[in-house]
Structure formats: C-alpha cells, structure tokens
Short mmCIF file of N, CA and C in Angstrom, two decimals:
data_model
loop_
_atom_site.label_atom_id
_atom_site.label_comp_id
_atom_site.label_asym_id
_atom_site.label_seq_id
_atom_site.Cartn_x
_atom_site.Cartn_y
_atom_site.Cartn_z
N MET A 1 0.75 -1.42 -0.45
CA MET A 1 0.04 -0.31 -0.64
C MET A 1 0.64 1.20 0.27
N ALA A 2 0.48 2.61 -0.96
CA ALA A 2 0.83 3.13 -0.60
C ALA A 2 0.50 4.22 0.19
N THR A 3 1.58 5.13 0.77
CA THR A 3 0.95 6.36 1.60
C THR A 3 0.91 7.57 0.86
N GLN A 4 -0.12 8.18 0.65
CA GLN A 4 0.11 9.60 0.10
C GLN A 4 0.72 10.49 1.20
N PRO A 5 0.51 11.63 0.43
CA PRO A 5 2.01 12.67 0.65
C PRO A 5 1.46 13.40 1.73
N GLY A 6 2.33 13.76 2.63
CA GLY A 6 1.77 14.40 4.03
C GLY A 6 0.09 13.58 4.99
N GLY A 7 0.63 11.64 4.40
CA GLY A 7 -0.21 11.20 4.93
C GLY A 7 0.11 11.86 6.62
N SER A 8 1.32 11.53 6.55
CA SER A 8 1.89 11.08 8.01
C SER A 8 1.54 11.69 8.27
N LEU A 9 1.43 13.08 8.08
CA LEU A 9 1.66 14.55 9.12
C LEU A 9 -0.13 14.47 9.03
N LEU A 10 -0.61 14.21 8.47
CA LEU A 10 -1.94 14.07 8.42
C LEU A 10 -2.22 13.43 9.84
N ASP A 11 -2.14 12.41 10.01
CA ASP A 11 -2.03 10.57 11.39
C ASP A 11 -1.43 12.04 12.58
N LEU A 12 -0.50 12.52 12.90
CA LEU A 12 0.54 13.05 13.84
C LEU A 12 -0.58 14.31 14.43
N ALA A 13 -1.20 15.09 13.36
CA ALA A 13 -2.36 15.91 13.65
C ALA A 13 -3.86 15.41 14.64
N SER A 14 -4.20 13.99 14.20
CA SER A 14 -5.09 13.26 14.83
C SER A 14 -4.40 13.15 16.05
N VAL A 15 -3.04 12.51 15.89
CA VAL A 15 -2.94 11.98 17.52
C VAL A 15 -2.71 12.98 18.32
N LEU A 16 -2.52 14.05 17.67
CA LEU A 16 -2.13 15.64 18.89
C LEU A 16 -3.53 15.82 19.08
N LEU A 17 -4.58 15.97 18.73
CA LEU A 17 -5.97 16.46 18.62
C LEU A 17 -6.46 15.86 19.76
N VAL A 18 -6.71 13.83 19.40
CA VAL A 18 -7.23 13.08 20.29
C VAL A 18 -6.39 13.22 21.32
N THR A 19 -4.62 13.39 21.76
CA THR A 19 -4.14 13.61 22.57
C THR A 19 -5.09 15.12 23.50
N SER A 20 -5.24 15.69 23.30
CA SER A 20 -6.13 17.52 23.39
C SER A 20 -6.27 17.54 24.05
N VAL A 21 -7.56 16.99 23.61
CA VAL A 21 -9.11 16.95 24.17
C VAL A 21 -8.74 15.82 25.42
N LEU A 22 -7.69 13.91 25.11
CA LEU A 22 -7.98 13.63 26.45
C LEU A 22 -7.28 14.43 27.66
N LEU A 23 -6.45 15.83 26.95
CA LEU A 23 -6.20 16.26 28.50
C LEU A 23 -6.79 17.48 29.89
N VAL A 24 -7.63 17.45 28.06
CA VAL A 24 -8.88 18.47 28.25
C VAL A 24 -10.06 17.32 30.30
N ILE A 25 -10.30 16.76 28.99
CA ILE A 25 -11.48 15.63 30.13
C ILE A 25 -10.70 15.00 31.33
N ALA A 26 -9.40 15.19 31.75
CA ALA A 26 -8.63 14.56 32.89
C ALA A 26 -8.52 15.64 33.19
N PHE A 27 -8.15 17.29 32.91
CA PHE A 27 -8.28 18.31 33.82
C PHE A 27 -9.28 19.15 34.34
N VAL A 28 -11.03 18.38 33.25
CA VAL A 28 -11.98 19.51 33.99
C VAL A 28 -12.39 17.86 34.78
N LEU A 29 -11.87 16.73 35.20
CA LEU A 29 -12.32 15.97 35.94
C LEU A 29 -11.39 15.66 37.21
N LEU A 30 -10.43 15.62 37.15
CA LEU A 30 -9.40 17.10 37.60
C LEU A 30 -9.63 17.26 39.12
N THR A 31 -10.29 18.98 38.21
CA THR A 31 -10.91 19.68 38.32
C THR A 31 -11.78 19.80 40.36
N ILE A 32 -12.37 18.69 39.60
CA ILE A 32 -14.05 19.06 39.92
C ILE A 32 -13.34 17.34 40.78
N SER A 33 -13.13 16.70 41.15
CA SER A 33 -12.08 15.61 41.61
C SER A 33 -11.84 15.95 42.79
N LEU A 34 -11.78 17.48 42.54
CA LEU A 34 -10.36 19.30 43.66
C LEU A 34 -11.48 19.67 44.62
N MET A 35 -12.67 20.54 43.15
CA MET A 35 -13.13 20.68 44.49
C MET A 35 -14.49 19.69 45.29
N ARG A 36 -14.72 18.70 44.75
CA ARG A 36 -15.17 17.80 46.15
C ARG A 36 -14.87 17.78 46.94
N LEU A 37 -13.27 17.48 46.37
CA LEU A 37 -12.50 16.81 48.23
C LEU A 37 -12.27 18.12 49.11
N ARG A 38 -12.26 19.69 48.82
CA ARG A 38 -12.60 20.58 49.03
C ARG A 38 -13.32 20.84 50.55
N ARG A 39 -14.83 20.45 48.98
CA ARG A 39 -16.00 20.50 50.11
C ARG A 39 -16.34 19.69 51.36
N THR A 40 -15.79 17.69 50.85
CA THR A 40 -15.61 17.34 52.40
C THR A 40 -14.63 17.14 53.30
N THR A 41 -13.22 18.34 53.03
CA THR A 41 -12.44 19.29 54.22
C THR A 41 -13.48 19.67 54.39
N ARG A 42 -13.98 21.41 54.19
CA ARG A 42 -14.14 21.11 55.22
C ARG A 42 -15.80 21.07 56.22
N GLN A 43 -16.15 20.14 55.75
CA GLN A 43 -17.05 19.49 55.96
C GLN A 43 -16.91 18.88 57.60
N LEU A 44 -15.81 17.58 57.05
CA LEU A 44 -14.95 17.59 58.23
C LEU A 44 -14.63 18.41 59.14
N GLN A 45 -14.30 19.12 58.47
CA GLN A 45 -13.40 20.65 59.96
C GLN A 45 -14.51 20.91 60.84
N LEU A 46 -15.69 21.53 60.33
CA LEU A 46 -17.61 21.17 60.70
C LEU A 46 -17.23 20.48 62.16
N ALA A 47 -17.19 19.11 61.34
CA ALA A 47 -18.12 18.38 62.49
C ALA A 47 -16.64 17.77 62.78
N LEU A 48 -15.48 17.56 63.25
CA LEU A 48 -14.11 18.31 63.82
C LEU A 48 -14.42 19.53 65.54
N ALA A 49 -15.28 20.34 64.95
CA ALA A 49 -15.42 21.82 64.43
C ALA A 49 -15.95 21.55 66.80
N ASP A 50 -17.54 20.88 66.48
CA ASP A 50 -18.67 20.14 66.99
C ASP A 50 -18.28 19.47 67.35
N GLU A 51 -17.35 18.74 67.42
CA GLU A 51 -16.65 17.42 68.21
C GLU A 51 -16.24 18.08 69.54
N SER A 52 -15.05 19.23 69.48
CA SER A 52 -14.25 19.46 70.34
C SER A 52 -14.87 20.32 70.90
N GLY A 53 -16.39 21.58 70.93
CA GLY A 53 -17.25 21.96 71.58
C GLY A 53 -17.95 20.99 72.19
N ALA A 54 -18.57 19.89 71.57
CA ALA A 54 -19.33 19.31 72.34
C ALA A 54 -18.15 17.81 73.03
N ARG A 55 -16.87 17.91 73.18
CA ARG A 55 -15.58 17.58 74.40
C ARG A 55 -15.34 18.94 75.32
N ASP A 56 -15.89 20.08 75.25
CA ASP A 56 -15.71 20.40 75.91
C ASP A 56 -16.66 21.49 76.93
N ARG A 57 -17.74 20.45 76.02
CA ARG A 57 -19.62 21.28 77.22
C ARG A 57 -19.14 19.46 78.40
N ALA A 58 -18.70 18.90 77.35
CA ALA A 58 -18.57 17.62 78.32
C ALA A 58 -18.12 17.41 80.03
N ALA A 59 -16.52 18.40 80.25
CA ALA A 59 -15.85 18.38 80.34
C ALA A 59 -15.82 19.51 81.71
N LEU A 60 -17.13 20.89 80.97
CA LEU A 60 -17.54 21.53 81.29
C LEU A 60 -19.08 21.13 82.67
N LEU A 61 -19.11 19.92 82.22
CA LEU A 61 -20.51 19.42 83.84
C LEU A 61 -19.46 18.46 84.04
N LEU A 62 -18.68 17.67 83.54
CA LEU A 62 -17.86 16.63 84.84
C LEU A 62 -17.28 17.30 86.01
N ALA A 63 -16.99 19.54 85.21
CA ALA A 63 -16.26 19.65 86.63
C ALA A 63 -17.03 20.40 87.17
N ILE A 64 -18.82 20.94 86.59
CA ILE A 64 -19.61 20.74 88.09
C ILE A 64 -19.59 19.60 88.73
N ALA A 65 -19.61 19.05 87.99
CA ALA A 65 -21.24 17.87 88.79
C ALA A 65 -19.59 17.63 89.71
N SER A 66 -19.02 17.39 89.31
CA SER A 66 -16.74 17.63 91.05
C SER A 66 -17.44 18.31 91.81
N ALA A 67 -17.84 19.91 91.65
CA ALA A 67 -18.01 20.26 91.96
C ALA A 67 -19.14 20.41 93.31
N VAL A 68 -20.56 20.19 92.87
CA VAL A 68 -20.87 19.77 93.33
C VAL A 68 -21.65 18.51 94.64
N ASN A 69 -20.52 17.20 93.56
CA ASN A 69 -20.19 16.33 94.55
C ASN A 69 -19.10 16.75 96.01
N SER A 70 -17.90 18.08 95.84
CA SER A 70 -17.32 17.89 96.21
C SER A 70 -17.97 19.10 97.17
N SER A 71 -19.08 20.03 96.85
CA SER A 71 -19.62 20.93 97.77
C SER A 71 -21.02 21.04 98.42
N LEU A 72 -21.49 21.15 98.70
CA LEU A 72 -22.66 21.96 98.36
C LEU A 72 -22.96 23.41 98.50
N ALA A 73 -22.19 24.25 98.94
CA ALA A 73 -22.05 25.75 98.67
C ALA A 73 -22.46 25.85 97.34
N LEU A 74 -22.93 26.74 96.94
CA LEU A 74 -23.57 27.15 95.84
C LEU A 74 -22.66 27.46 95.36
N GLU A 75 -21.90 28.58 96.43
CA GLU A 75 -21.48 29.46 96.15
C GLU A 75 -19.79 29.20 95.57
N GLU A 76 -19.62 28.01 95.73
CA GLU A 76 -18.60 27.27 95.28
C GLU A 76 -18.78 26.18 93.10
N VAL A 77 -19.93 26.29 94.10
CA VAL A 77 -20.45 25.88 92.32
C VAL A 77 -20.86 26.52 90.85
N LEU A 78 -20.98 26.81 91.79
CA LEU A 78 -21.78 29.32 90.40
C LEU A 78 -20.20 29.60 90.13
N ASN A 79 -18.39 29.70 91.00
CA ASN A 79 -17.76 29.96 90.55
C ASN A 79 -17.00 28.82 89.73
N VAL A 80 -16.76 27.69 90.10
CA VAL A 80 -16.32 26.52 89.38
C VAL A 80 -16.93 26.32 87.71
N ALA A 81 -18.32 25.92 88.34
CA ALA A 81 -19.30 26.69 86.35
C ALA A 81 -18.94 27.75 85.82
N LEU A 82 -18.90 29.45 86.25
CA LEU A 82 -18.73 29.85 84.72
C LEU A 82 -17.01 30.15 85.19
N THR A 83 -15.88 29.99 85.86
CA THR A 83 -14.86 29.48 85.45
C THR A 83 -14.46 28.43 83.96
N HIS A 84 -14.97 27.52 84.43
CA HIS A 84 -14.82 26.80 83.16
C HIS A 84 -15.18 26.66 81.44
N ALA A 85 -17.01 27.69 81.92
CA ALA A 85 -17.60 28.48 80.90
C ALA A 85 -16.74 29.40 80.14
N GLY A 86 -16.05 31.10 81.35
CA GLY A 86 -15.21 31.37 80.75
C GLY A 86 -14.56 30.90 79.46
N ARG A 87 -13.40 30.32 80.23
CA ARG A 87 -12.19 28.79 79.58
C ARG A 87 -12.83 28.83 78.26
N ILE A 88 -13.69 28.26 78.89
CA ILE A 88 -14.22 27.40 77.29
C ILE A 88 -14.78 28.83 75.82
N MET A 89 -15.64 29.41 76.80
CA MET A 89 -15.97 30.52 75.30
C MET A 89 -14.64 31.61 75.50
N GLY A 90 -14.06 31.77 75.76
CA GLY A 90 -12.47 32.32 75.43
C GLY A 90 -12.53 33.78 76.50
N ALA A 91 -13.86 33.16 76.95
CA ALA A 91 -14.22 34.81 78.02
C ALA A 91 -13.14 35.61 78.44
N VAL A 92 -12.38 36.91 78.59
CA VAL A 92 -11.49 37.93 79.56
C VAL A 92 -12.69 38.09 81.00
N ALA A 93 -13.11 38.15 81.00
CA ALA A 93 -13.96 38.03 82.34
C ALA A 93 -15.69 37.95 82.06
N GLY A 94 -16.00 37.73 83.43
CA GLY A 94 -17.73 37.26 83.42
C GLY A 94 -18.44 37.33 84.79
N ALA A 95 -19.75 37.28 84.71
CA ALA A 95 -20.36 36.82 86.11
C ALA A 95 -21.70 36.17 85.52
N MET A 96 -21.78 35.96 87.08
CA MET A 96 -22.65 35.41 86.79
C MET A 96 -24.28 35.28 88.26
N TYR A 97 -24.92 36.10 87.69
CA TYR A 97 -26.37 36.87 88.46
C TYR A 97 -27.83 35.09 88.90
N LEU A 98 -27.54 35.46 89.61
CA LEU A 98 -29.85 35.26 89.99
C LEU A 98 -30.60 36.12 90.52
N VAL A 99 -31.69 34.85 89.77
CA VAL A 99 -32.76 36.92 90.14
C VAL A 99 -33.02 36.16 91.93
N THR A 100 -33.72 37.37 92.20
CA THR A 100 -33.63 37.64 93.35
C THR A 100 -35.62 37.03 93.73
N PRO A 101 -36.06 36.15 94.62
CA PRO A 101 -36.87 35.76 94.38
C PRO A 101 -37.91 37.48 95.41
N GLY A 102 -38.99 36.90 93.94
CA GLY A 102 -39.81 38.07 94.35
C GLY A 102 -39.39 39.42 94.11
N LYS A 103 -38.36 40.24 93.78
CA LYS A 103 -38.03 41.54 93.38
C LYS A 103 -37.56 41.42 91.52
N ALA A 104 -37.18 42.51 90.86
CA ALA A 104 -37.26 42.53 89.50
C ALA A 104 -35.76 42.78 89.27
N GLU A 105 -34.77 42.25 90.01
CA GLU A 105 -33.62 42.59 90.29
C GLU A 105 -33.35 40.59 90.95
N MET A 106 -31.88 41.36 90.16
CA MET A 106 -30.70 40.27 90.23
C MET A 106 -29.93 40.47 91.10
N ARG A 107 -28.90 39.27 91.38
CA ARG A 107 -28.10 39.51 91.70
C ARG A 107 -26.62 39.25 91.43
N ARG A 108 -25.09 39.71 91.80
CA ARG A 108 -24.05 38.40 91.36
C ARG A 108 -23.30 37.90 92.12
N GLN A 109 -23.86 36.39 91.93
CA GLN A 109 -23.55 34.99 92.66
C GLN A 109 -22.07 34.91 92.77
N ALA A 110 -21.80 34.51 91.39
CA ALA A 110 -19.83 34.40 91.26
C ALA A 110 -19.30 35.07 89.69
N GLU A 111 -18.04 35.50 89.85
CA GLU A 111 -17.50 35.83 89.03
C GLU A 111 -16.67 35.13 88.52
N TYR A 112 -15.89 36.10 87.30
CA TYR A 112 -14.78 35.62 86.80
C TYR A 112 -13.94 36.49 86.47
N ASN A 113 -12.44 36.61 86.66
CA ASN A 113 -12.02 37.54 86.62
C ASN A 113 -12.54 39.43 86.65
N LEU A 114 -13.51 39.36 87.47
CA LEU A 114 -14.15 41.12 87.56
C LEU A 114 -13.00 41.55 88.66
N LYS A 115 -12.88 42.32 88.58
CA LYS A 115 -11.76 43.96 89.64
C LYS A 115 -12.75 44.38 90.28
N ASN A 116 -13.42 45.65 89.14
CA ASN A 116 -13.90 46.97 89.66
C ASN A 116 -15.03 46.72 91.08
N ARG A 117 -16.44 45.54 90.14
CA ARG A 117 -18.13 45.25 91.43
C ARG A 117 -16.98 44.90 92.11
N ALA A 118 -18.51 44.65 92.57
CA ALA A 118 -17.75 43.47 94.33
C ALA A 118 -19.02 42.77 94.05
N ARG A 119 -18.34 41.34 94.86
CA ARG A 119 -20.12 40.43 94.69
C ARG A 119 -20.96 40.91 94.76
N GLY A 120 -21.83 40.75 95.02
CA GLY A 120 -23.02 41.03 95.16
C GLY A 120 -24.13 42.30 94.49
N ALA A 121 -23.34 42.75 93.31
CA ALA A 121 -24.06 44.06 92.60
C ALA A 121 -25.33 43.46 93.08
N VAL A 122 -26.44 44.49 92.64
CA VAL A 122 -27.32 44.04 91.81
C VAL A 122 -27.75 44.78 90.86
N ARG A 123 -28.29 44.22 89.96
CA ARG A 123 -29.10 44.54 88.35
C ARG A 123 -30.81 44.33 88.51
N HIS A 124 -30.88 45.22 87.74
CA HIS A 124 -32.37 45.22 88.01
C HIS A 124 -32.91 44.81 86.18
N LEU A 125 -33.63 43.87 86.92
CA LEU A 125 -34.29 42.84 84.91
C LEU A 125 -34.60 43.50 84.11
N GLU A 126 -35.09 44.54 84.25
CA GLU A 126 -35.68 46.10 83.38
C GLU A 126 -33.76 46.86 82.74
N GLU A 127 -33.31 47.14 83.14
CA GLU A 127 -31.73 47.62 82.37
C GLU A 127 -31.18 46.43 81.06
N GLU A 128 -30.64 47.34 80.32
CA GLU A 128 -30.12 46.41 78.97
C GLU A 128 -28.34 46.61 80.20
N PRO A 129 -27.97 45.30 79.33
CA PRO A 129 -28.13 44.10 78.20
C PRO A 129 -29.40 42.67 78.90
N LEU A 130 -29.51 43.12 80.20
CA LEU A 130 -31.06 41.68 81.33
C LEU A 130 -31.58 42.03 80.33
N SER A 131 -31.99 43.07 79.97
CA SER A 131 -34.13 43.10 79.23
C SER A 131 -33.65 42.10 77.19
N THR A 132 -32.85 42.10 77.17
CA THR A 132 -32.77 41.48 76.19
C THR A 132 -32.27 40.49 76.31
N ALA A 133 -30.88 40.25 76.95
CA ALA A 133 -31.74 38.74 77.38
C ALA A 133 -32.26 37.63 77.28
N LEU A 134 -33.01 37.95 78.72
CA LEU A 134 -34.16 37.80 79.01
C LEU A 134 -35.28 37.88 78.50
N ALA A 135 -35.75 38.49 77.63
CA ALA A 135 -36.74 38.29 75.96
C ALA A 135 -35.95 37.36 75.75
N ALA A 136 -34.72 37.54 74.82
CA ALA A 136 -35.16 36.52 73.49
C ALA A 136 -34.61 35.04 74.23
N MET A 137 -34.28 35.10 76.04
CA MET A 137 -34.67 33.60 76.58
C MET A 137 -33.55 32.92 76.54
N ARG A 138 -32.31 33.28 76.60
CA ARG A 138 -30.75 33.22 75.91
C ARG A 138 -29.72 33.47 76.66
N PRO A 139 -28.87 33.21 77.20
CA PRO A 139 -27.60 32.91 77.46
C PRO A 139 -26.69 34.03 76.78
N LEU A 140 -25.79 35.93 77.56
CA LEU A 140 -25.82 37.02 77.01
C LEU A 140 -24.62 37.00 76.64
N VAL A 141 -23.52 36.35 76.09
CA VAL A 141 -22.35 36.08 76.15
C VAL A 141 -21.69 38.19 75.05
#
C-alpha cells in the first residue's frame, strides 16, 4: 500500500488532537475531584469543631458535677461553672447573676476575672443588656 504525501502529517495531527482532547477531559475531571475534596475537607473541619465543642461541654459538665459532689456550697459550684464556661468561650471576664425571688432584680453570685464591682452587685431586670437576654430567653455573651 502506498502512502499519500502528507498522510503521516495528517495522522500526527489527529493523534495530537485526540491527545489534547483527552488532556482537557482529564483536567476537567481533576478539577471536579479537587472541588469535591475541598467540600469534604470543609465538612470534616466543621464536624471536628462540633466534636471539640461537645468535648469541652462534657468537660464543663464533669467539672460542675465534681464541684457539686465535693461541696454543697452554691457559691463554689457557681464559681466553678462560670470559670470553666468562661475558659471554653474564651471570655476574658464574666459574671453570673441569679434572680432574687419576689423582686425584679438579679444579684451577682459568681464572677470570673472581675475586679471593679463587688460580689453581690444588683442589676434590675429591665436594665440592658439583661432585658434583651431575658426577652430572647438565651444567655448573653
């Protein structure tokens, strides 16, 4: 069989075209795989953060339970709870107030790294930010 002049050049161009198309397809598939891998990585990071938060909350509950078992003093239990909660949340300082029965006020029962106000400080329930926290029925951070 005789080859036509330029026939091998045509074959080479066809091979290059097919190779280029295959490379583009491989690049697209690789890009899709990388995007899926990134999404999976983000999901794993979120799951790890949730797990870490759950572990911190469990440690807090264990510390509180230990404080309750070792002492019946409310002040000590509240201080342990507040100190651990402040560490978990990364708070610089904090206070825990309890509602005074029969009055529209709260009295500070525990504090964490506070130096300015004396223990037992009173806050009225209609004051901000207490009224906002009470209306939302959520802790105020």
